[in-house]
Amino acid sequence: DEGRYRQYLTEEQRSQAGCSAGRMQLDFQHGLLSFCYRARCRAPPPRTASRDMSLPPDLAHQPADVAVAKLVEEHGGKLYHLALKFCGNPADAEDLVQETFLLAFRKWSQFKGDAAPTTWLYTIAARQCRRSKRLRVGEPRRLEPIESLLPSKERQVVDLPSEIDGPLEAQIRREAVEALERGIGKLPTPLRMALVLKDIVELPVADVAQVLGLKPATVKTRVHRARLMLRRTIAQTLPRKDAAPPNHATRVCLDLLAAKQEALDRGVNFPVPQSEVCERCQALFATLDLGVDICQELGRGRLSQKLRRALDAALASSG
């Protein structure tokens, strides 16, 4: 059994997690397995550039009209969805988008290229969202315990269909999209901002932290809780089936969840084979995957022609 799970760890990962030969003799179910997942989760992320590859590398040296036009083309749709999730209606969201790009245009001479252009742009947008009086009201004052967001005590779990192209699957996805969009609007503002920037705008955690002026660990905490809250929301619309009692210790399932969230943060495959994951965790992770996939899909839209024309006219008049 020890060899079965040691395969998930490199020597470097075992060393970083403080693994020793003695520790690898821990109890299989609640020690070794749990340790393996924690160590895998703590593995250092791959060294990838956070620069937006859709933007030219010399954008900071371009004149304001050229640079901001490029930002509008590549990020207008994502910025609109960010604004919509905070304003609650298209008209106010369109105003916020125009305000953000106009500010970027006027302040372009202050941008020195120390940060990525996208980080700079979304920092302006986040500031506009905070200053706006159009933020939604009615947010909960206290956050639920994390355990209440997990399906460990539920008698049934989500049963997603294996096929993805049929009419039934399309209907299931439409309902999930509607539920997720409603759920985002009900998230507390700090969680919503982090979630939208990470999973809809698709900024790296480090860039989200820079935009919001937070530590990366704080960003992760907010994004992870937001994902679980949305998972529970969309799970209510999905088919369900009876589930067997949990066959892993709670600590093991929580470590699995941490590793899954880390994989979603980094945009990499989950490092543990599905055959090694209990039925409840499989259902939980499938719903998390669906939520993140829908978020990314929401961020891939373009600005409407109407808004793009209005924005172009406003930028032209500011020049």
PDB file of C-alpha atoms in Angstrom:
ATOM      1  CA  ASP A   1       0.000   0.000   0.000  1.00  0.00           C
ATOM      2  CA  GLU A   2       2.856   2.393   0.799  1.00  0.00           C
ATOM      3  CA  GLY A   3       4.304   2.002  -2.689  1.00  0.00           C
ATOM      4  CA  ARG A   4       0.863   2.585  -4.166  1.00  0.00           C
ATOM      5  CA  TYR A   5       0.818   6.175  -2.911  1.00  0.00           C
ATOM      6  CA  ARG A   6       4.512   6.991  -2.857  1.00  0.00           C
ATOM      7  CA  GLN A   7       4.301   7.119  -6.656  1.00  0.00           C
ATOM      8  CA  TYR A   8       2.516  10.474  -6.422  1.00  0.00           C
ATOM      9  CA  LEU A   9       5.491  12.093  -4.702  1.00  0.00           C
ATOM     10  CA  THR A  10       8.900  13.101  -5.961  1.00  0.00           C
ATOM     11  CA  GLU A  11      11.875  13.146  -3.602  1.00  0.00           C
ATOM     12  CA  GLU A  12      11.763  16.960  -3.642  1.00  0.00           C
ATOM     13  CA  GLN A  13       8.080  16.993  -2.656  1.00  0.00           C
ATOM     14  CA  ARG A  14       8.666  14.526   0.188  1.00  0.00           C
ATOM     15  CA  SER A  15      11.562  16.637   1.421  1.00  0.00           C
ATOM     16  CA  GLN A  16       9.559  19.871   1.266  1.00  0.00           C
ATOM     17  CA  ALA A  17       6.718  18.337   3.236  1.00  0.00           C
ATOM     18  CA  GLY A  18       9.122  17.059   5.882  1.00  0.00           C
ATOM     19  CA  CYS A  19       8.641  13.435   4.916  1.00  0.00           C
ATOM     20  CA  SER A  20      10.921  10.816   6.482  1.00  0.00           C
ATOM     21  CA  ALA A  21      11.115   7.068   6.294  1.00  0.00           C
ATOM     22  CA  GLY A  22       9.466   6.885   9.694  1.00  0.00           C
ATOM     23  CA  ARG A  23       6.587   9.091   8.652  1.00  0.00           C
ATOM     24  CA  MET A  24       5.938   6.938   5.606  1.00  0.00           C
ATOM     25  CA  GLN A  25       5.013   4.109   8.005  1.00  0.00           C
ATOM     26  CA  LEU A  26       1.990   6.054   9.252  1.00  0.00           C
ATOM     27  CA  ASP A  27      -1.445   4.480   9.209  1.00  0.00           C
ATOM     28  CA  PHE A  28      -2.538   3.800   5.604  1.00  0.00           C
ATOM     29  CA  GLN A  29      -5.997   5.313   5.726  1.00  0.00           C
ATOM     30  CA  HIS A  30      -5.541   8.401   7.860  1.00  0.00           C
ATOM     31  CA  GLY A  31      -1.829   8.972   7.726  1.00  0.00           C
ATOM     32  CA  LEU A  32       0.042   7.888   4.643  1.00  0.00           C
ATOM     33  CA  LEU A  33      -2.744   8.591   2.162  1.00  0.00           C
ATOM     34  CA  SER A  34      -3.569  11.905   3.777  1.00  0.00           C
ATOM     35  CA  PHE A  35       0.097  12.874   3.888  1.00  0.00           C
ATOM     36  CA  CYS A  36       0.572  12.072   0.211  1.00  0.00           C
ATOM     37  CA  TYR A  37      -2.246  14.358  -0.812  1.00  0.00           C
ATOM     38  CA  ARG A  38      -1.042  17.203   1.394  1.00  0.00           C
ATOM     39  CA  ALA A  39       2.480  16.937   0.027  1.00  0.00           C
ATOM     40  CA  ARG A  40       1.263  16.797  -3.556  1.00  0.00           C
ATOM     41  CA  CYS A  41      -0.888  19.853  -2.928  1.00  0.00           C
ATOM     42  CA  ARG A  42       2.102  21.751  -1.563  1.00  0.00           C
ATOM     43  CA  ALA A  43       4.288  21.004  -4.563  1.00  0.00           C
ATOM     44  CA  PRO A  44       5.722  24.196  -6.034  1.00  0.00           C
ATOM     45  CA  PRO A  45       3.752  25.541  -9.033  1.00  0.00           C
ATOM     46  CA  PRO A  46       5.355  25.413 -12.460  1.00  0.00           C
ATOM     47  CA  ARG A  47       7.318  28.481 -13.393  1.00  0.00           C
ATOM     48  CA  THR A  48       5.136  30.082 -16.023  1.00  0.00           C
ATOM     49  CA  ALA A  49       5.010  33.704 -17.066  1.00  0.00           C
ATOM     50  CA  SER A  50       1.931  35.625 -15.983  1.00  0.00           C
ATOM     51  CA  ARG A  51       2.142  37.891 -19.017  1.00  0.00           C
ATOM     52  CA  ASP A  52      -0.977  37.895 -21.166  1.00  0.00           C
ATOM     53  CA  MET A  53       0.249  36.234 -24.353  1.00  0.00           C
ATOM     54  CA  SER A  54      -2.600  37.829 -26.328  1.00  0.00           C
ATOM     55  CA  LEU A  55      -1.019  41.259 -25.820  1.00  0.00           C
ATOM     56  CA  PRO A  56       2.162  42.468 -27.519  1.00  0.00           C
ATOM     57  CA  PRO A  57       5.173  42.500 -25.165  1.00  0.00           C
ATOM     58  CA  ASP A  58       5.882  46.183 -25.900  1.00  0.00           C
ATOM     59  CA  LEU A  59       2.338  47.369 -25.125  1.00  0.00           C
ATOM     60  CA  ALA A  60       3.591  49.669 -22.355  1.00  0.00           C
ATOM     61  CA  HIS A  61       5.514  51.674 -24.958  1.00  0.00           C
ATOM     62  CA  GLN A  62       2.557  52.093 -27.300  1.00  0.00           C
ATOM     63  CA  PRO A  63       0.548  55.347 -27.406  1.00  0.00           C
ATOM     64  CA  ALA A  64      -2.634  55.406 -25.325  1.00  0.00           C
ATOM     65  CA  ASP A  65      -5.062  55.069 -28.229  1.00  0.00           C
ATOM     66  CA  VAL A  66      -3.286  51.993 -29.612  1.00  0.00           C
ATOM     67  CA  ALA A  67      -2.695  50.325 -26.243  1.00  0.00           C
ATOM     68  CA  VAL A  68      -6.162  50.844 -24.806  1.00  0.00           C
ATOM     69  CA  ALA A  69      -7.790  49.730 -28.072  1.00  0.00           C
ATOM     70  CA  LYS A  70      -5.854  46.479 -27.751  1.00  0.00           C
ATOM     71  CA  LEU A  71      -6.959  46.082 -24.136  1.00  0.00           C
ATOM     72  CA  VAL A  72     -10.569  46.675 -25.160  1.00  0.00           C
ATOM     73  CA  GLU A  73     -10.300  44.040 -27.881  1.00  0.00           C
ATOM     74  CA  GLU A  74      -8.755  41.380 -25.647  1.00  0.00           C
ATOM     75  CA  HIS A  75     -10.341  42.143 -22.279  1.00  0.00           C
ATOM     76  CA  GLY A  76     -13.520  44.085 -22.930  1.00  0.00           C
ATOM     77  CA  GLY A  77     -15.711  41.010 -22.630  1.00  0.00           C
ATOM     78  CA  LYS A  78     -14.077  39.794 -19.422  1.00  0.00           C
ATOM     79  CA  LEU A  79     -14.258  43.266 -17.905  1.00  0.00           C
ATOM     80  CA  TYR A  80     -17.940  43.495 -18.784  1.00  0.00           C
ATOM     81  CA  HIS A  81     -18.646  40.221 -16.971  1.00  0.00           C
ATOM     82  CA  LEU A  82     -16.700  41.462 -13.960  1.00  0.00           C
ATOM     83  CA  ALA A  83     -18.807  44.642 -13.947  1.00  0.00           C
ATOM     84  CA  LEU A  84     -22.054  42.742 -14.470  1.00  0.00           C
ATOM     85  CA  LYS A  85     -21.386  40.502 -11.481  1.00  0.00           C
ATOM     86  CA  PHE A  86     -21.050  43.599  -9.302  1.00  0.00           C
ATOM     87  CA  CYS A  87     -23.631  45.966 -10.749  1.00  0.00           C
ATOM     88  CA  GLY A  88     -26.392  43.448 -11.271  1.00  0.00           C
ATOM     89  CA  ASN A  89     -27.786  44.976 -14.450  1.00  0.00           C
ATOM     90  CA  PRO A  90     -26.390  45.539 -17.943  1.00  0.00           C
ATOM     91  CA  ALA A  91     -26.814  49.320 -18.027  1.00  0.00           C
ATOM     92  CA  ASP A  92     -24.728  49.933 -14.915  1.00  0.00           C
ATOM     93  CA  ALA A  93     -22.191  47.339 -16.026  1.00  0.00           C
ATOM     94  CA  GLU A  94     -21.762  49.114 -19.357  1.00  0.00           C
ATOM     95  CA  ASP A  95     -21.209  52.413 -17.542  1.00  0.00           C
ATOM     96  CA  LEU A  96     -18.564  50.838 -15.321  1.00  0.00           C
ATOM     97  CA  VAL A  97     -16.775  49.338 -18.331  1.00  0.00           C
ATOM     98  CA  GLN A  98     -16.660  52.733 -20.037  1.00  0.00           C
ATOM     99  CA  GLU A  99     -15.436  54.430 -16.854  1.00  0.00           C
ATOM    100  CA  THR A 100     -12.657  51.865 -16.453  1.00  0.00           C
ATOM    101  CA  PHE A 101     -11.361  52.124 -20.009  1.00  0.00           C
ATOM    102  CA  LEU A 102     -11.610  55.913 -20.016  1.00  0.00           C
ATOM    103  CA  LEU A 103      -9.557  56.041 -16.820  1.00  0.00           C
ATOM    104  CA  ALA A 104      -7.031  53.659 -18.350  1.00  0.00           C
ATOM    105  CA  PHE A 105      -6.803  55.915 -21.405  1.00  0.00           C
ATOM    106  CA  ARG A 106      -6.311  59.082 -19.350  1.00  0.00           C
ATOM    107  CA  LYS A 107      -3.776  57.485 -17.016  1.00  0.00           C
ATOM    108  CA  TRP A 108      -1.866  55.522 -19.653  1.00  0.00           C
ATOM    109  CA  SER A 109       1.105  57.857 -19.411  1.00  0.00           C
ATOM    110  CA  GLN A 110       1.454  56.801 -15.748  1.00  0.00           C
ATOM    111  CA  PHE A 111       1.774  53.124 -16.672  1.00  0.00           C
ATOM    112  CA  LYS A 112       5.480  52.274 -16.685  1.00  0.00           C
ATOM    113  CA  GLY A 113       5.248  48.572 -17.389  1.00  0.00           C
ATOM    114  CA  ASP A 114       6.256  47.475 -13.873  1.00  0.00           C
ATOM    115  CA  ALA A 115       3.167  45.246 -13.777  1.00  0.00           C
ATOM    116  CA  ALA A 116       1.366  43.404 -16.543  1.00  0.00           C
ATOM    117  CA  PRO A 117      -1.060  45.673 -18.454  1.00  0.00           C
ATOM    118  CA  THR A 118      -3.925  43.368 -17.526  1.00  0.00           C
ATOM    119  CA  THR A 119      -3.060  43.569 -13.827  1.00  0.00           C
ATOM    120  CA  TRP A 120      -2.980  47.357 -14.078  1.00  0.00           C
ATOM    121  CA  LEU A 121      -6.314  47.421 -15.948  1.00  0.00           C
ATOM    122  CA  TYR A 122      -8.119  45.166 -13.480  1.00  0.00           C
ATOM    123  CA  THR A 123      -6.711  47.107 -10.553  1.00  0.00           C
ATOM    124  CA  ILE A 124      -8.504  50.156 -11.979  1.00  0.00           C
ATOM    125  CA  ALA A 125     -11.654  48.083 -12.504  1.00  0.00           C
ATOM    126  CA  ALA A 126     -11.585  46.682  -8.962  1.00  0.00           C
ATOM    127  CA  ARG A 127     -11.181  50.186  -7.574  1.00  0.00           C
ATOM    128  CA  GLN A 128     -14.156  51.358  -9.619  1.00  0.00           C
ATOM    129  CA  CYS A 129     -16.232  48.454  -8.334  1.00  0.00           C
ATOM    130  CA  ARG A 130     -15.387  49.313  -4.729  1.00  0.00           C
ATOM    131  CA  ARG A 131     -16.190  52.986  -5.218  1.00  0.00           C
ATOM    132  CA  SER A 132     -19.398  52.321  -7.088  1.00  0.00           C
ATOM    133  CA  LYS A 133     -22.643  52.649  -5.180  1.00  0.00           C
ATOM    134  CA  ARG A 134     -24.190  50.040  -7.444  1.00  0.00           C
ATOM    135  CA  LEU A 135     -22.912  47.036  -5.497  1.00  0.00           C
ATOM    136  CA  ARG A 136     -25.581  44.535  -4.624  1.00  0.00           C
ATOM    137  CA  VAL A 137     -27.041  44.511  -1.125  1.00  0.00           C
ATOM    138  CA  GLY A 138     -28.304  41.749   1.122  1.00  0.00           C
ATOM    139  CA  GLU A 139     -25.034  39.865   1.516  1.00  0.00           C
ATOM    140  CA  PRO A 140     -24.686  37.507   4.498  1.00  0.00           C
ATOM    141  CA  ARG A 141     -22.878  38.991   7.488  1.00  0.00           C
ATOM    142  CA  ARG A 142     -21.269  35.712   8.550  1.00  0.00           C
ATOM    143  CA  LEU A 143     -19.737  32.904   6.531  1.00  0.00           C
ATOM    144  CA  GLU A 144     -20.873  29.324   6.992  1.00  0.00           C
ATOM    145  CA  PRO A 145     -18.465  26.710   8.351  1.00  0.00           C
ATOM    146  CA  ILE A 146     -16.593  25.029   5.512  1.00  0.00           C
ATOM    147  CA  GLU A 147     -17.980  21.630   6.543  1.00  0.00           C
ATOM    148  CA  SER A 148     -21.504  22.780   5.710  1.00  0.00           C
ATOM    149  CA  LEU A 149     -20.445  23.301   2.085  1.00  0.00           C
ATOM    150  CA  LEU A 150     -19.360  19.676   1.641  1.00  0.00           C
ATOM    151  CA  PRO A 151     -21.654  16.755   0.706  1.00  0.00           C
ATOM    152  CA  SER A 152     -20.145  14.361   3.258  1.00  0.00           C
ATOM    153  CA  LYS A 153     -23.398  13.973   5.230  1.00  0.00           C
ATOM    154  CA  GLU A 154     -25.806  14.025   2.309  1.00  0.00           C
ATOM    155  CA  ARG A 155     -27.594  10.788   1.417  1.00  0.00           C
ATOM    156  CA  GLN A 156     -27.329  11.512  -2.301  1.00  0.00           C
ATOM    157  CA  VAL A 157     -24.562  12.894  -4.508  1.00  0.00           C
ATOM    158  CA  VAL A 158     -24.486  14.545  -7.916  1.00  0.00           C
ATOM    159  CA  ASP A 159     -24.653  12.127 -10.831  1.00  0.00           C
ATOM    160  CA  LEU A 160     -23.423  13.936 -13.939  1.00  0.00           C
ATOM    161  CA  PRO A 161     -24.109  12.162 -17.256  1.00  0.00           C
ATOM    162  CA  SER A 162     -21.119  10.678 -19.035  1.00  0.00           C
ATOM    163  CA  GLU A 163     -22.278  12.008 -22.418  1.00  0.00           C
ATOM    164  CA  ILE A 164     -21.870  15.742 -23.057  1.00  0.00           C
ATOM    165  CA  ASP A 165     -23.495  16.372 -26.429  1.00  0.00           C
ATOM    166  CA  GLY A 166     -27.081  15.166 -26.084  1.00  0.00           C
ATOM    167  CA  PRO A 167     -30.200  17.332 -25.546  1.00  0.00           C
ATOM    168  CA  LEU A 168     -30.546  16.227 -21.912  1.00  0.00           C
ATOM    169  CA  GLU A 169     -26.945  17.182 -21.150  1.00  0.00           C
ATOM    170  CA  ALA A 170     -27.438  20.558 -22.859  1.00  0.00           C
ATOM    171  CA  GLN A 171     -30.489  21.228 -20.691  1.00  0.00           C
ATOM    172  CA  ILE A 172     -28.597  20.224 -17.547  1.00  0.00           C
ATOM    173  CA  ARG A 173     -25.788  22.606 -18.443  1.00  0.00           C
ATOM    174  CA  ARG A 174     -28.164  25.498 -19.171  1.00  0.00           C
ATOM    175  CA  GLU A 175     -29.756  25.090 -15.769  1.00  0.00           C
ATOM    176  CA  ALA A 176     -26.333  24.883 -14.138  1.00  0.00           C
ATOM    177  CA  VAL A 177     -25.228  28.087 -15.909  1.00  0.00           C
ATOM    178  CA  GLU A 178     -28.329  29.932 -14.696  1.00  0.00           C
ATOM    179  CA  ALA A 179     -27.836  28.673 -11.146  1.00  0.00           C
ATOM    180  CA  LEU A 180     -24.160  29.619 -11.140  1.00  0.00           C
ATOM    181  CA  GLU A 181     -24.839  33.150 -12.369  1.00  0.00           C
ATOM    182  CA  ARG A 182     -27.441  33.612  -9.636  1.00  0.00           C
ATOM    183  CA  GLY A 183     -25.025  32.144  -7.111  1.00  0.00           C
ATOM    184  CA  ILE A 184     -22.213  34.526  -8.037  1.00  0.00           C
ATOM    185  CA  GLY A 185     -24.533  37.451  -7.384  1.00  0.00           C
ATOM    186  CA  LYS A 186     -25.201  36.177  -3.858  1.00  0.00           C
ATOM    187  CA  LEU A 187     -21.557  35.712  -2.885  1.00  0.00           C
ATOM    188  CA  PRO A 188     -20.135  38.147  -0.322  1.00  0.00           C
ATOM    189  CA  THR A 189     -18.287  40.928  -2.151  1.00  0.00           C
ATOM    190  CA  PRO A 190     -14.720  39.871  -1.137  1.00  0.00           C
ATOM    191  CA  LEU A 191     -15.353  36.287  -2.279  1.00  0.00           C
ATOM    192  CA  ARG A 192     -17.117  37.385  -5.445  1.00  0.00           C
ATOM    193  CA  MET A 193     -14.305  39.724  -6.499  1.00  0.00           C
ATOM    194  CA  ALA A 194     -11.632  37.070  -5.987  1.00  0.00           C
ATOM    195  CA  LEU A 195     -13.678  34.380  -7.739  1.00  0.00           C
ATOM    196  CA  VAL A 196     -14.509  36.510 -10.774  1.00  0.00           C
ATOM    197  CA  LEU A 197     -10.906  37.645 -11.243  1.00  0.00           C
ATOM    198  CA  LYS A 198      -9.552  34.109 -10.869  1.00  0.00           C
ATOM    199  CA  ASP A 199     -12.106  31.903 -12.614  1.00  0.00           C
ATOM    200  CA  ILE A 200     -13.894  34.231 -15.071  1.00  0.00           C
ATOM    201  CA  VAL A 201     -11.142  36.695 -15.961  1.00  0.00           C
ATOM    202  CA  GLU A 202      -8.642  33.820 -15.504  1.00  0.00           C
ATOM    203  CA  LEU A 203      -5.873  35.812 -13.862  1.00  0.00           C
ATOM    204  CA  PRO A 204      -3.190  33.826 -11.995  1.00  0.00           C
ATOM    205  CA  VAL A 205      -3.498  33.847  -8.205  1.00  0.00           C
ATOM    206  CA  ALA A 206      -0.449  36.122  -7.905  1.00  0.00           C
ATOM    207  CA  ASP A 207      -2.029  38.685 -10.243  1.00  0.00           C
ATOM    208  CA  VAL A 208      -5.365  38.570  -8.401  1.00  0.00           C
ATOM    209  CA  ALA A 209      -3.456  39.211  -5.176  1.00  0.00           C
ATOM    210  CA  GLN A 210      -1.738  42.206  -6.750  1.00  0.00           C
ATOM    211  CA  VAL A 211      -5.021  43.613  -8.094  1.00  0.00           C
ATOM    212  CA  LEU A 212      -6.749  43.317  -4.711  1.00  0.00           C
ATOM    213  CA  GLY A 213      -3.755  44.183  -2.540  1.00  0.00           C
ATOM    214  CA  LEU A 214      -3.921  40.839  -0.726  1.00  0.00           C
ATOM    215  CA  LYS A 215      -1.614  37.957   0.044  1.00  0.00           C
ATOM    216  CA  PRO A 216      -1.884  35.028  -2.401  1.00  0.00           C
ATOM    217  CA  ALA A 217      -2.932  32.755   0.460  1.00  0.00           C
ATOM    218  CA  THR A 218      -5.863  35.065   1.220  1.00  0.00           C
ATOM    219  CA  VAL A 219      -6.905  35.037  -2.428  1.00  0.00           C
ATOM    220  CA  LYS A 220      -6.844  31.243  -2.449  1.00  0.00           C
ATOM    221  CA  THR A 221      -8.945  31.041   0.704  1.00  0.00           C
ATOM    222  CA  ARG A 222     -11.583  33.325  -0.803  1.00  0.00           C
ATOM    223  CA  VAL A 223     -11.629  31.615  -4.191  1.00  0.00           C
ATOM    224  CA  HIS A 224     -11.807  28.135  -2.668  1.00  0.00           C
ATOM    225  CA  ARG A 225     -14.733  29.027  -0.421  1.00  0.00           C
ATOM    226  CA  ALA A 226     -16.529  30.773  -3.287  1.00  0.00           C
ATOM    227  CA  ARG A 227     -16.138  27.698  -5.492  1.00  0.00           C
ATOM    228  CA  LEU A 228     -17.635  25.490  -2.796  1.00  0.00           C
ATOM    229  CA  MET A 229     -20.561  27.865  -2.307  1.00  0.00           C
ATOM    230  CA  LEU A 230     -21.234  27.873  -6.050  1.00  0.00           C
ATOM    231  CA  ARG A 231     -20.824  24.088  -6.186  1.00  0.00           C
ATOM    232  CA  ARG A 232     -23.602  23.677  -3.673  1.00  0.00           C
ATOM    233  CA  THR A 233     -25.801  26.087  -5.638  1.00  0.00           C
ATOM    234  CA  ILE A 234     -25.436  24.349  -8.988  1.00  0.00           C
ATOM    235  CA  ALA A 235     -25.647  20.891  -7.389  1.00  0.00           C
ATOM    236  CA  GLN A 236     -29.293  21.638  -6.593  1.00  0.00           C
ATOM    237  CA  THR A 237     -30.040  21.667 -10.343  1.00  0.00           C
ATOM    238  CA  LEU A 238     -28.155  18.461 -11.206  1.00  0.00           C
ATOM    239  CA  PRO A 239     -29.282  14.794 -11.269  1.00  0.00           C
ATOM    240  CA  ARG A 240     -28.550  12.872  -8.088  1.00  0.00           C
ATOM    241  CA  LYS A 241     -28.123   9.282  -6.976  1.00  0.00           C
ATOM    242  CA  ASP A 242     -27.918   7.435  -3.667  1.00  0.00           C
ATOM    243  CA  ALA A 243     -24.392   7.302  -2.280  1.00  0.00           C
ATOM    244  CA  ALA A 244     -22.632   4.808  -0.064  1.00  0.00           C
ATOM    245  CA  PRO A 245     -21.317   6.015   3.295  1.00  0.00           C
ATOM    246  CA  PRO A 246     -17.900   7.740   3.163  1.00  0.00           C
ATOM    247  CA  ASN A 247     -15.069   5.196   2.960  1.00  0.00           C
ATOM    248  CA  HIS A 248     -12.245   7.661   3.704  1.00  0.00           C
ATOM    249  CA  ALA A 249     -11.547   9.488   6.932  1.00  0.00           C
ATOM    250  CA  THR A 250     -12.733  13.104   6.900  1.00  0.00           C
ATOM    251  CA  ARG A 251      -9.130  14.358   7.037  1.00  0.00           C
ATOM    252  CA  VAL A 252      -8.289  12.402   3.894  1.00  0.00           C
ATOM    253  CA  CYS A 253     -11.251  13.890   2.027  1.00  0.00           C
ATOM    254  CA  LEU A 254     -10.286  17.402   3.125  1.00  0.00           C
ATOM    255  CA  ASP A 255      -6.718  16.833   1.928  1.00  0.00           C
ATOM    256  CA  LEU A 256      -8.050  15.554  -1.371  1.00  0.00           C
ATOM    257  CA  LEU A 257     -10.183  18.669  -1.654  1.00  0.00           C
ATOM    258  CA  ALA A 258      -7.170  20.893  -0.946  1.00  0.00           C
ATOM    259  CA  ALA A 259      -5.206  19.120  -3.678  1.00  0.00           C
ATOM    260  CA  LYS A 260      -8.135  19.467  -6.093  1.00  0.00           C
ATOM    261  CA  GLN A 261      -8.470  23.186  -5.409  1.00  0.00           C
ATOM    262  CA  GLU A 262      -4.728  23.630  -5.881  1.00  0.00           C
ATOM    263  CA  ALA A 263      -4.938  21.876  -9.250  1.00  0.00           C
ATOM    264  CA  LEU A 264      -7.784  24.184 -10.306  1.00  0.00           C
ATOM    265  CA  ASP A 265      -5.764  27.211  -9.184  1.00  0.00           C
ATOM    266  CA  ARG A 266      -2.801  26.147 -11.290  1.00  0.00           C
ATOM    267  CA  GLY A 267      -4.825  24.970 -14.274  1.00  0.00           C
ATOM    268  CA  VAL A 268      -3.338  21.463 -14.174  1.00  0.00           C
ATOM    269  CA  ASN A 269      -4.801  17.978 -13.991  1.00  0.00           C
ATOM    270  CA  PHE A 270      -5.708  16.585 -10.585  1.00  0.00           C
ATOM    271  CA  PRO A 271      -2.708  14.417  -9.600  1.00  0.00           C
ATOM    272  CA  VAL A 272      -4.639  11.527  -8.045  1.00  0.00           C
ATOM    273  CA  PRO A 273      -6.321   8.833 -10.198  1.00  0.00           C
ATOM    274  CA  GLN A 274     -10.103   8.801  -9.979  1.00  0.00           C
ATOM    275  CA  SER A 275      -9.991   5.145  -8.957  1.00  0.00           C
ATOM    276  CA  GLU A 276      -8.322   6.216  -5.705  1.00  0.00           C
ATOM    277  CA  VAL A 277     -11.048   8.774  -4.872  1.00  0.00           C
ATOM    278  CA  CYS A 278     -14.234   7.874  -3.032  1.00  0.00           C
ATOM    279  CA  GLU A 279     -17.627   8.264  -4.709  1.00  0.00           C
ATOM    280  CA  ARG A 280     -18.523  11.370  -2.730  1.00  0.00           C
ATOM    281  CA  CYS A 281     -15.280  13.128  -3.553  1.00  0.00           C
ATOM    282  CA  GLN A 282     -15.664  12.182  -7.206  1.00  0.00           C
ATOM    283  CA  ALA A 283     -19.085  13.866  -7.278  1.00  0.00           C
ATOM    284  CA  LEU A 284     -17.753  16.900  -5.422  1.00  0.00           C
ATOM    285  CA  PHE A 285     -14.822  17.329  -7.813  1.00  0.00           C
ATOM    286  CA  ALA A 286     -16.976  16.828 -10.911  1.00  0.00           C
ATOM    287  CA  THR A 287     -19.248  19.646  -9.755  1.00  0.00           C
ATOM    288  CA  LEU A 288     -16.263  21.894  -8.993  1.00  0.00           C
ATOM    289  CA  ASP A 289     -14.951  21.203 -12.499  1.00  0.00           C
ATOM    290  CA  LEU A 290     -18.330  22.085 -13.987  1.00  0.00           C
ATOM    291  CA  GLY A 291     -18.460  25.354 -12.048  1.00  0.00           C
ATOM    292  CA  VAL A 292     -14.970  26.444 -13.100  1.00  0.00           C
ATOM    293  CA  ASP A 293     -15.665  25.438 -16.704  1.00  0.00           C
ATOM    294  CA  ILE A 294     -18.823  27.559 -16.777  1.00  0.00           C
ATOM    295  CA  CYS A 295     -16.993  30.514 -15.219  1.00  0.00           C
ATOM    296  CA  GLN A 296     -14.302  30.353 -17.890  1.00  0.00           C
ATOM    297  CA  GLU A 297     -16.959  30.121 -20.589  1.00  0.00           C
ATOM    298  CA  LEU A 298     -18.657  33.254 -19.240  1.00  0.00           C
ATOM    299  CA  GLY A 299     -15.417  35.198 -19.551  1.00  0.00           C
ATOM    300  CA  ARG A 300     -14.864  34.333 -23.203  1.00  0.00           C
ATOM    301  CA  GLY A 301     -17.613  36.532 -24.601  1.00  0.00           C
ATOM    302  CA  ARG A 302     -17.010  39.757 -26.489  1.00  0.00           C
ATOM    303  CA  LEU A 303     -18.442  43.196 -25.928  1.00  0.00           C
ATOM    304  CA  SER A 304     -21.726  43.830 -27.678  1.00  0.00           C
ATOM    305  CA  GLN A 305     -21.472  45.903 -30.842  1.00  0.00           C
ATOM    306  CA  LYS A 306     -23.553  48.617 -29.197  1.00  0.00           C
ATOM    307  CA  LEU A 307     -21.241  48.910 -26.204  1.00  0.00           C
ATOM    308  CA  ARG A 308     -18.133  48.689 -28.366  1.00  0.00           C
ATOM    309  CA  ARG A 309     -19.353  51.582 -30.554  1.00  0.00           C
ATOM    310  CA  ALA A 310     -20.196  53.693 -27.490  1.00  0.00           C
ATOM    311  CA  LEU A 311     -16.818  52.938 -25.938  1.00  0.00           C
ATOM    312  CA  ASP A 312     -14.947  53.744 -29.170  1.00  0.00           C
ATOM    313  CA  ALA A 313     -16.801  57.063 -29.418  1.00  0.00           C
ATOM    314  CA  ALA A 314     -16.027  57.933 -25.790  1.00  0.00           C
ATOM    315  CA  LEU A 315     -12.337  57.116 -26.240  1.00  0.00           C
ATOM    316  CA  ALA A 316     -12.192  59.122 -29.470  1.00  0.00           C
ATOM    317  CA  SER A 317     -13.716  62.171 -27.815  1.00  0.00           C
ATOM    318  CA  SER A 318     -11.226  61.888 -24.935  1.00  0.00           C
ATOM    319  CA  GLY A 319      -8.308  61.916 -27.362  1.00  0.00           C
TER     320      GLY A 319
END
